[in-house]
Coordinates of C-alpha atoms in Angstrom, one line a residue:
Chain A
M1 CA 59.9 100.4 84.4
V2 CA 62.9 102.6 83.9
N3 CA 62.8 106.3 83.0
I4 CA 63.9 107.2 79.5
P5 CA 63.3 111.0 78.9
D6 CA 62.3 111.9 75.3
N7 CA 64.6 114.9 75.0
L8 CA 67.9 113.1 75.4
S9 CA 70.2 111.0 73.1
Y10 CA 71.5 107.6 74.2
S11 CA 74.5 105.4 73.6
E12 CA 74.8 101.6 73.6
T13 CA 77.1 101.9 76.7
H14 CA 74.1 103.5 78.6
E15 CA 75.2 107.2 78.7
W16 CA 72.7 110.0 77.9
L17 CA 73.6 113.3 76.3
L18 CA 71.7 116.6 76.3
V19 CA 73.1 118.8 73.6
E20 CA 72.9 122.6 73.8
G21 CA 74.9 124.3 71.0
N22 CA 78.3 122.7 70.9
V23 CA 78.3 121.4 74.4
A24 CA 76.8 118.1 75.6
T25 CA 75.9 117.3 79.2
I26 CA 76.5 113.6 79.8
G27 CA 75.3 111.2 82.4
I28 CA 74.3 107.6 82.9
T29 CA 70.8 106.3 82.3
D30 CA 68.3 105.2 84.9
H31 CA 68.8 101.7 83.5
A32 CA 72.5 101.9 84.1
Q33 CA 72.3 103.2 87.6
N34 CA 69.8 100.5 88.4
E35 CA 72.1 97.8 87.1
L36 CA 75.1 99.2 88.9
G37 CA 73.4 99.5 92.3
D38 CA 74.5 101.9 95.0
I39 CA 77.2 104.1 93.5
V40 CA 80.0 104.9 95.9
Y41 CA 82.8 106.5 93.8
L42 CA 83.0 108.6 90.7
E43 CA 86.1 109.9 88.9
V44 CA 85.9 112.0 85.7
K45 CA 88.9 113.2 83.7
D46 CA 89.9 116.8 84.4
P47 CA 88.5 119.7 82.4
G48 CA 90.7 120.4 79.4
T49 CA 91.2 116.7 78.7
D50 CA 90.5 115.6 75.1
V51 CA 88.6 112.3 74.8
P52 CA 88.4 110.5 71.5
T53 CA 85.2 109.0 70.2
D54 CA 84.2 106.0 72.3
G55 CA 87.1 106.8 74.6
E56 CA 86.9 106.5 78.4
F57 CA 86.1 109.8 80.2
G58 CA 85.8 108.4 83.7
I59 CA 85.2 105.4 86.1
I60 CA 82.2 104.8 88.2
E61 CA 82.1 102.3 91.0
S62 CA 79.2 100.7 92.7
V63 CA 79.5 98.6 95.9
K64 CA 81.4 95.9 94.0
A65 CA 82.1 96.8 90.4
A66 CA 84.2 99.5 88.8
S67 CA 83.1 100.3 85.3
D68 CA 84.6 102.5 82.6
L69 CA 82.5 105.4 81.4
Y70 CA 82.6 106.0 77.6
L71 CA 82.1 109.1 75.6
P72 CA 80.2 108.1 72.4
V73 CA 81.3 111.3 70.6
G74 CA 84.7 112.8 70.8
G75 CA 85.3 116.1 72.6
K76 CA 87.0 118.1 75.3
V77 CA 85.8 117.8 78.9
T78 CA 84.9 121.3 80.0
E79 CA 83.2 120.7 83.4
V80 CA 82.9 118.0 85.9
N81 CA 80.0 117.7 88.3
E82 CA 81.9 117.9 91.5
A83 CA 78.7 117.5 93.5
A84 CA 78.4 114.0 92.0
V85 CA 82.0 113.3 92.8
E86 CA 81.5 114.3 96.4
D87 CA 78.2 112.5 96.8
P88 CA 77.8 109.8 94.1
A89 CA 74.5 108.6 95.6
I90 CA 72.9 111.5 93.7
I91 CA 73.6 109.6 90.5
N92 CA 71.3 106.9 91.8
K93 CA 68.7 109.3 93.0
D94 CA 68.6 111.7 90.0
P95 CA 70.5 110.3 87.0
Y96 CA 69.1 112.8 84.5
G97 CA 69.2 115.8 86.8
D98 CA 71.6 116.5 89.7
G99 CA 73.4 113.3 88.9
W100 CA 74.9 114.5 85.6
L101 CA 78.6 113.6 85.3
A102 CA 80.4 116.0 82.9
K103 CA 80.0 118.6 80.2
V104 CA 81.9 118.1 76.9
E105 CA 82.6 120.4 74.0
L106 CA 81.9 118.4 70.9
A107 CA 84.7 117.9 68.4
D108 CA 82.2 117.0 65.6
P109 CA 78.5 117.5 66.3
G110 CA 77.8 115.3 63.2
E111 CA 78.7 112.3 65.4
L112 CA 75.5 112.8 67.3
E113 CA 73.6 111.2 64.5
K114 CA 74.8 107.8 65.5
L115 CA 73.2 108.0 69.0
M116 CA 69.8 106.5 69.8
D117 CA 66.6 108.4 70.6
A118 CA 64.5 107.4 73.6
A119 CA 62.4 104.9 71.7
A120 CA 65.4 103.2 70.2
Y121 CA 67.2 103.1 73.5
G122 CA 64.1 101.6 75.2
A123 CA 64.1 98.8 72.6
F124 CA 67.8 98.4 73.0
I125 CA 67.5 97.6 76.7
G126 CA 64.3 95.6 76.2
E127 CA 61.8 98.0 77.8
Chain B
M1 CA 88.4 78.2 79.3
R2 CA 91.8 78.0 80.8
L3 CA 92.4 77.3 84.5
I4 CA 95.8 78.5 85.8
V5 CA 97.0 77.6 89.3
E6 CA 99.9 79.5 90.8
E7 CA 101.7 80.1 94.1
G8 CA 104.6 82.1 95.2
Y9 CA 104.2 85.5 93.6
S10 CA 104.4 88.8 95.3
P11 CA 101.5 91.3 95.7
A12 CA 102.6 93.5 92.8
E13 CA 103.3 90.4 90.6
N14 CA 99.9 88.9 91.4
M15 CA 98.1 92.1 90.3
A16 CA 100.3 92.4 87.3
R17 CA 99.6 88.9 86.2
D18 CA 95.9 89.4 86.5
E19 CA 96.0 92.6 84.5
A20 CA 98.1 90.8 81.8
L21 CA 95.4 88.1 81.6
F22 CA 92.7 90.8 81.3
Q23 CA 94.6 92.5 78.5
A24 CA 95.2 89.2 76.7
F25 CA 91.4 88.4 77.0
R26 CA 90.6 91.8 75.5
E27 CA 92.8 91.0 72.5
R28 CA 92.2 87.3 72.1
G29 CA 88.9 86.5 73.8
E30 CA 89.9 83.4 75.8
P31 CA 88.3 83.3 79.2
V32 CA 90.6 82.4 82.1
W33 CA 90.3 81.5 85.8
R34 CA 93.5 82.1 87.7
I35 CA 93.6 80.6 91.2
Y36 CA 96.5 81.6 93.4
A37 CA 98.1 82.1 96.8
W38 CA 100.5 84.8 97.9
D39 CA 104.2 84.7 98.8
R40 CA 103.7 87.0 101.8
P41 CA 100.9 88.7 103.8
A42 CA 99.5 91.7 101.9
A43 CA 96.3 93.7 101.4
T44 CA 94.6 94.9 98.2
F45 CA 92.0 97.6 98.0
G46 CA 89.4 98.8 95.5
R47 CA 90.1 100.8 92.3
L48 CA 88.7 104.1 93.5
Q49 CA 88.9 103.6 97.3
P50 CA 91.0 106.2 99.2
Y51 CA 94.5 104.9 99.9
P52 CA 94.6 103.2 103.3
G53 CA 98.1 104.4 104.0
K54 CA 101.5 102.8 104.1
M55 CA 101.8 99.7 106.3
R56 CA 104.5 97.3 107.2
F57 CA 103.2 95.0 104.5
A58 CA 102.4 95.7 100.8
V59 CA 99.1 97.5 100.2
V60 CA 98.2 97.4 96.5
R61 CA 95.4 99.0 94.5
R62 CA 93.4 96.6 92.4
L63 CA 91.8 97.3 89.0
T64 CA 88.6 95.9 90.4
G65 CA 86.2 97.8 92.8
G66 CA 85.2 96.7 96.3
G67 CA 86.9 97.0 99.7
I68 CA 90.1 96.2 101.5
V69 CA 91.0 92.5 101.4
P70 CA 93.6 90.7 103.5
H71 CA 95.7 88.2 101.7
G72 CA 98.1 85.5 102.8
A73 CA 95.7 83.1 104.3
D74 CA 93.1 83.2 101.6
L75 CA 92.6 81.5 98.2
T76 CA 92.5 84.3 95.7
Y77 CA 91.1 83.9 92.2
C78 CA 90.7 86.2 89.1
V79 CA 88.4 85.6 86.2
V80 CA 88.6 87.4 82.9
R81 CA 85.9 86.9 80.4
E82 CA 83.2 88.6 78.3
R83 CA 80.8 91.1 79.8
R84 CA 77.2 90.0 80.3
R85 CA 74.1 91.9 81.3
G86 CA 73.7 93.2 84.8
R87 CA 73.8 90.7 87.7
E88 CA 74.6 87.9 85.3
N89 CA 78.2 89.2 85.4
Y90 CA 78.3 88.0 89.0
R91 CA 75.9 85.1 89.0
S92 CA 77.7 83.2 86.2
I93 CA 80.9 83.1 88.3
I94 CA 79.7 82.9 91.8
E95 CA 77.2 80.1 91.5
P96 CA 79.7 77.7 90.1
L97 CA 82.2 78.8 92.7
A98 CA 79.7 78.2 95.5
E99 CA 78.9 74.8 94.0
A100 CA 82.6 74.0 94.0
L101 CA 82.9 74.8 97.7
R102 CA 79.8 72.7 98.4
T103 CA 81.4 69.7 96.6
L104 CA 84.3 70.1 99.1
G105 CA 81.9 69.8 102.0
I106 CA 81.2 73.4 102.9
G107 CA 77.5 74.2 103.4
C108 CA 77.6 77.6 101.8
E109 CA 75.1 79.8 100.0
V110 CA 75.2 83.0 97.9
W111 CA 74.1 86.2 99.6
E112 CA 71.3 87.7 97.6
E113 CA 70.1 90.4 99.9
E114 CA 71.2 94.0 100.3
E115 CA 74.6 94.9 101.8
K116 CA 75.0 94.7 105.5
G117 CA 77.9 95.4 107.8
A118 CA 80.9 97.7 107.4
A119 CA 81.1 98.7 103.8
G120 CA 84.6 98.9 102.4
R121 CA 86.0 96.3 104.8
C122 CA 85.6 93.1 102.7
F123 CA 85.3 90.5 105.4
A124 CA 83.4 92.6 107.9
S125 CA 80.4 93.0 105.6
L126 CA 78.1 91.0 103.4
A127 CA 77.2 92.3 99.9
P128 CA 75.2 90.7 97.1
F129 CA 77.0 87.7 95.6
D130 CA 79.3 87.1 98.6
I131 CA 79.4 83.5 99.7
H132 CA 78.4 82.8 103.3
V133 CA 77.8 80.0 105.8
G134 CA 74.8 80.8 108.0
G135 CA 75.2 84.5 107.5
R136 CA 79.0 84.5 108.1
K137 CA 81.1 85.6 105.1
L138 CA 83.4 83.0 103.5
A139 CA 84.2 84.7 100.2
G140 CA 84.0 88.2 98.7
C141 CA 84.4 89.5 95.2
A142 CA 84.5 92.6 93.1
Q143 CA 84.7 93.4 89.4
Y144 CA 86.1 95.8 86.8
R145 CA 84.0 96.2 83.6
T146 CA 85.0 97.6 80.3
R147 CA 82.8 97.8 77.2
N148 CA 83.0 94.1 76.4
A149 CA 85.1 92.5 79.1
V150 CA 84.9 91.7 82.9
M151 CA 87.7 91.2 85.3
H152 CA 86.5 89.6 88.5
H153 CA 88.6 89.3 91.7
G154 CA 87.5 87.0 94.6
S155 CA 89.0 85.9 97.9
V156 CA 87.9 82.8 99.8
A157 CA 89.0 82.8 103.5
N158 CA 91.1 79.7 103.9
S159 CA 92.2 80.5 107.5
V160 CA 92.3 83.6 109.7
P161 CA 94.4 86.3 108.2
P162 CA 98.0 86.6 109.3
A163 CA 98.5 88.5 112.6
E164 CA 100.6 91.2 111.0
L165 CA 97.5 92.3 109.0
A166 CA 95.6 93.2 112.2
P167 CA 96.2 97.0 111.7
L168 CA 93.8 96.8 108.7
D169 CA 91.0 95.9 111.0
V170 CA 89.2 94.2 108.2
W171 CA 88.5 90.8 109.8
D172 CA 85.6 90.2 112.1
A173 CA 85.6 86.7 113.5
G174 CA 81.9 86.9 114.4
S175 CA 80.8 87.9 110.9
S176 CA 83.3 85.8 108.9
I177 CA 84.1 82.1 108.7
T178 CA 87.1 80.3 107.2
I179 CA 87.4 77.0 105.3
E180 CA 89.6 75.8 108.2
E181 CA 86.8 76.4 110.6
A182 CA 84.2 74.8 108.4
L183 CA 86.2 71.7 107.3
N184 CA 88.9 71.4 110.1
R185 CA 91.5 71.7 107.4
R186 CA 92.8 74.2 104.9
L187 CA 92.6 73.8 101.1
T188 CA 95.5 74.2 98.7
P189 CA 95.0 76.2 95.5
D190 CA 95.1 72.9 93.7
D191 CA 92.3 71.4 95.8
F192 CA 90.2 74.5 95.0
A193 CA 91.0 74.4 91.3
G194 CA 90.1 70.8 91.1
A195 CA 86.7 71.4 92.5
V196 CA 86.1 74.4 90.2
G197 CA 87.2 72.4 87.3
Q198 CA 84.8 69.6 88.2
V199 CA 81.8 72.0 88.4
F200 CA 82.5 73.5 85.0
T201 CA 82.9 70.0 83.5
S202 CA 79.6 69.0 85.0
L203 CA 78.1 72.2 83.4
Q204 CA 79.5 71.0 80.0
T205 CA 81.9 73.9 79.9
E206 CA 85.3 72.9 78.5
I207 CA 88.0 73.9 81.0
K208 CA 91.6 72.8 80.9
R209 CA 94.6 73.4 83.1
G210 CA 97.3 75.7 81.6
D211 CA 99.9 78.3 82.2
M212 CA 100.2 81.9 81.2
T213 CA 101.5 82.3 77.7
K214 CA 104.9 84.0 76.9
F215 CA 103.0 87.0 75.7
E216 CA 101.1 87.2 79.0
E217 CA 104.2 86.7 81.0
R218 CA 105.9 89.6 79.1
T219 CA 102.9 91.8 79.6
A220 CA 102.9 91.0 83.4
D221 CA 106.6 91.7 83.7
G222 CA 105.9 95.2 82.2
L223 CA 103.2 95.9 84.8
I224 CA 105.0 95.0 88.0
D225 CA 106.4 98.5 88.4
K226 CA 103.0 100.0 88.1
Y227 CA 101.6 97.9 91.0
S228 CA 104.7 98.7 93.1
S229 CA 104.5 102.4 92.5
D230 CA 103.1 105.1 94.8
A231 CA 101.6 106.8 91.7
W232 CA 99.2 103.8 91.2
N233 CA 98.7 102.8 94.8
E234 CA 98.2 106.2 96.4
K235 CA 96.1 107.8 93.7
A236 CA 95.5 105.8 90.6
L237 CA 92.9 107.6 88.6
W238 CA 94.4 106.9 85.3
E239 CA 97.3 104.8 84.0
P240 CA 100.7 106.2 85.3

């Protein structure tokens, strides 16, 4: 049984977003970290980088697979979780807390409407 | 599905050709297996791994994850095709590959347990979906996944890596095994491709021998500089 907190929004590419004002904190879901397995490397684009809607904002690598990370809403990276870059295992341990990946200033908060709530994401992944 | 068999390309050319196939798959959707040998000893390493340093042989960063892999005495393969869910991304490639090796007389199995051994050194560790013979590693693999596509790289140890690659310290004779040791002979890329083709045919999957298209060749030519560059090999976070 994977953890899907009710207070977050979710993308089909298994990112979660927590929106406060015009800034979204983004990470990968418990389901995603479970499918990836032990995460060994993380790279996120530098603060100040503009990322288009559905564009790649980083790469995450588990023992044998490197996967692109997608930003479901366009915006500018404002902060990278350097603790997760230094010790990516925290993404496995706490994907919704200490394992967050980046903060993004949203270009168009209206885009958030296309994201899924917890119930819809649960159905999407078959939980 | 197209099956391409090639020999005689350099390390940068091999990585460029694989990326060209991946780009073509993302545009056109035709899955490809490319099976190849190398024109010289070389090493590749994982997409986000730290650069291992300059050596007397080429050391090239892959698009795929995983550890350092010695080339020159291996059978290398690259698969590009649609992304599937979770472990099915590996299982759907590795199980036919293991079956192909068994049809050639190698009593191998797929490692399904947790990783053991020296992580980051491909042939000194066993990770899920590696192929082994009695716990000794015969073949390793790694992937790069985008939204809808997967690039899969794999290396099957044909014989012991060339002596000049010893500084890599990635080969452990006790924990690895080669085709040559298992069969008392080496395989050619063509032998390997023939067995892979037979397995897919038995699975009712259409597979036919072919070459890279002119479009793919042009794309590959444009990528050779990338895989020869320090910008990519020493620190390749994003496209140079």
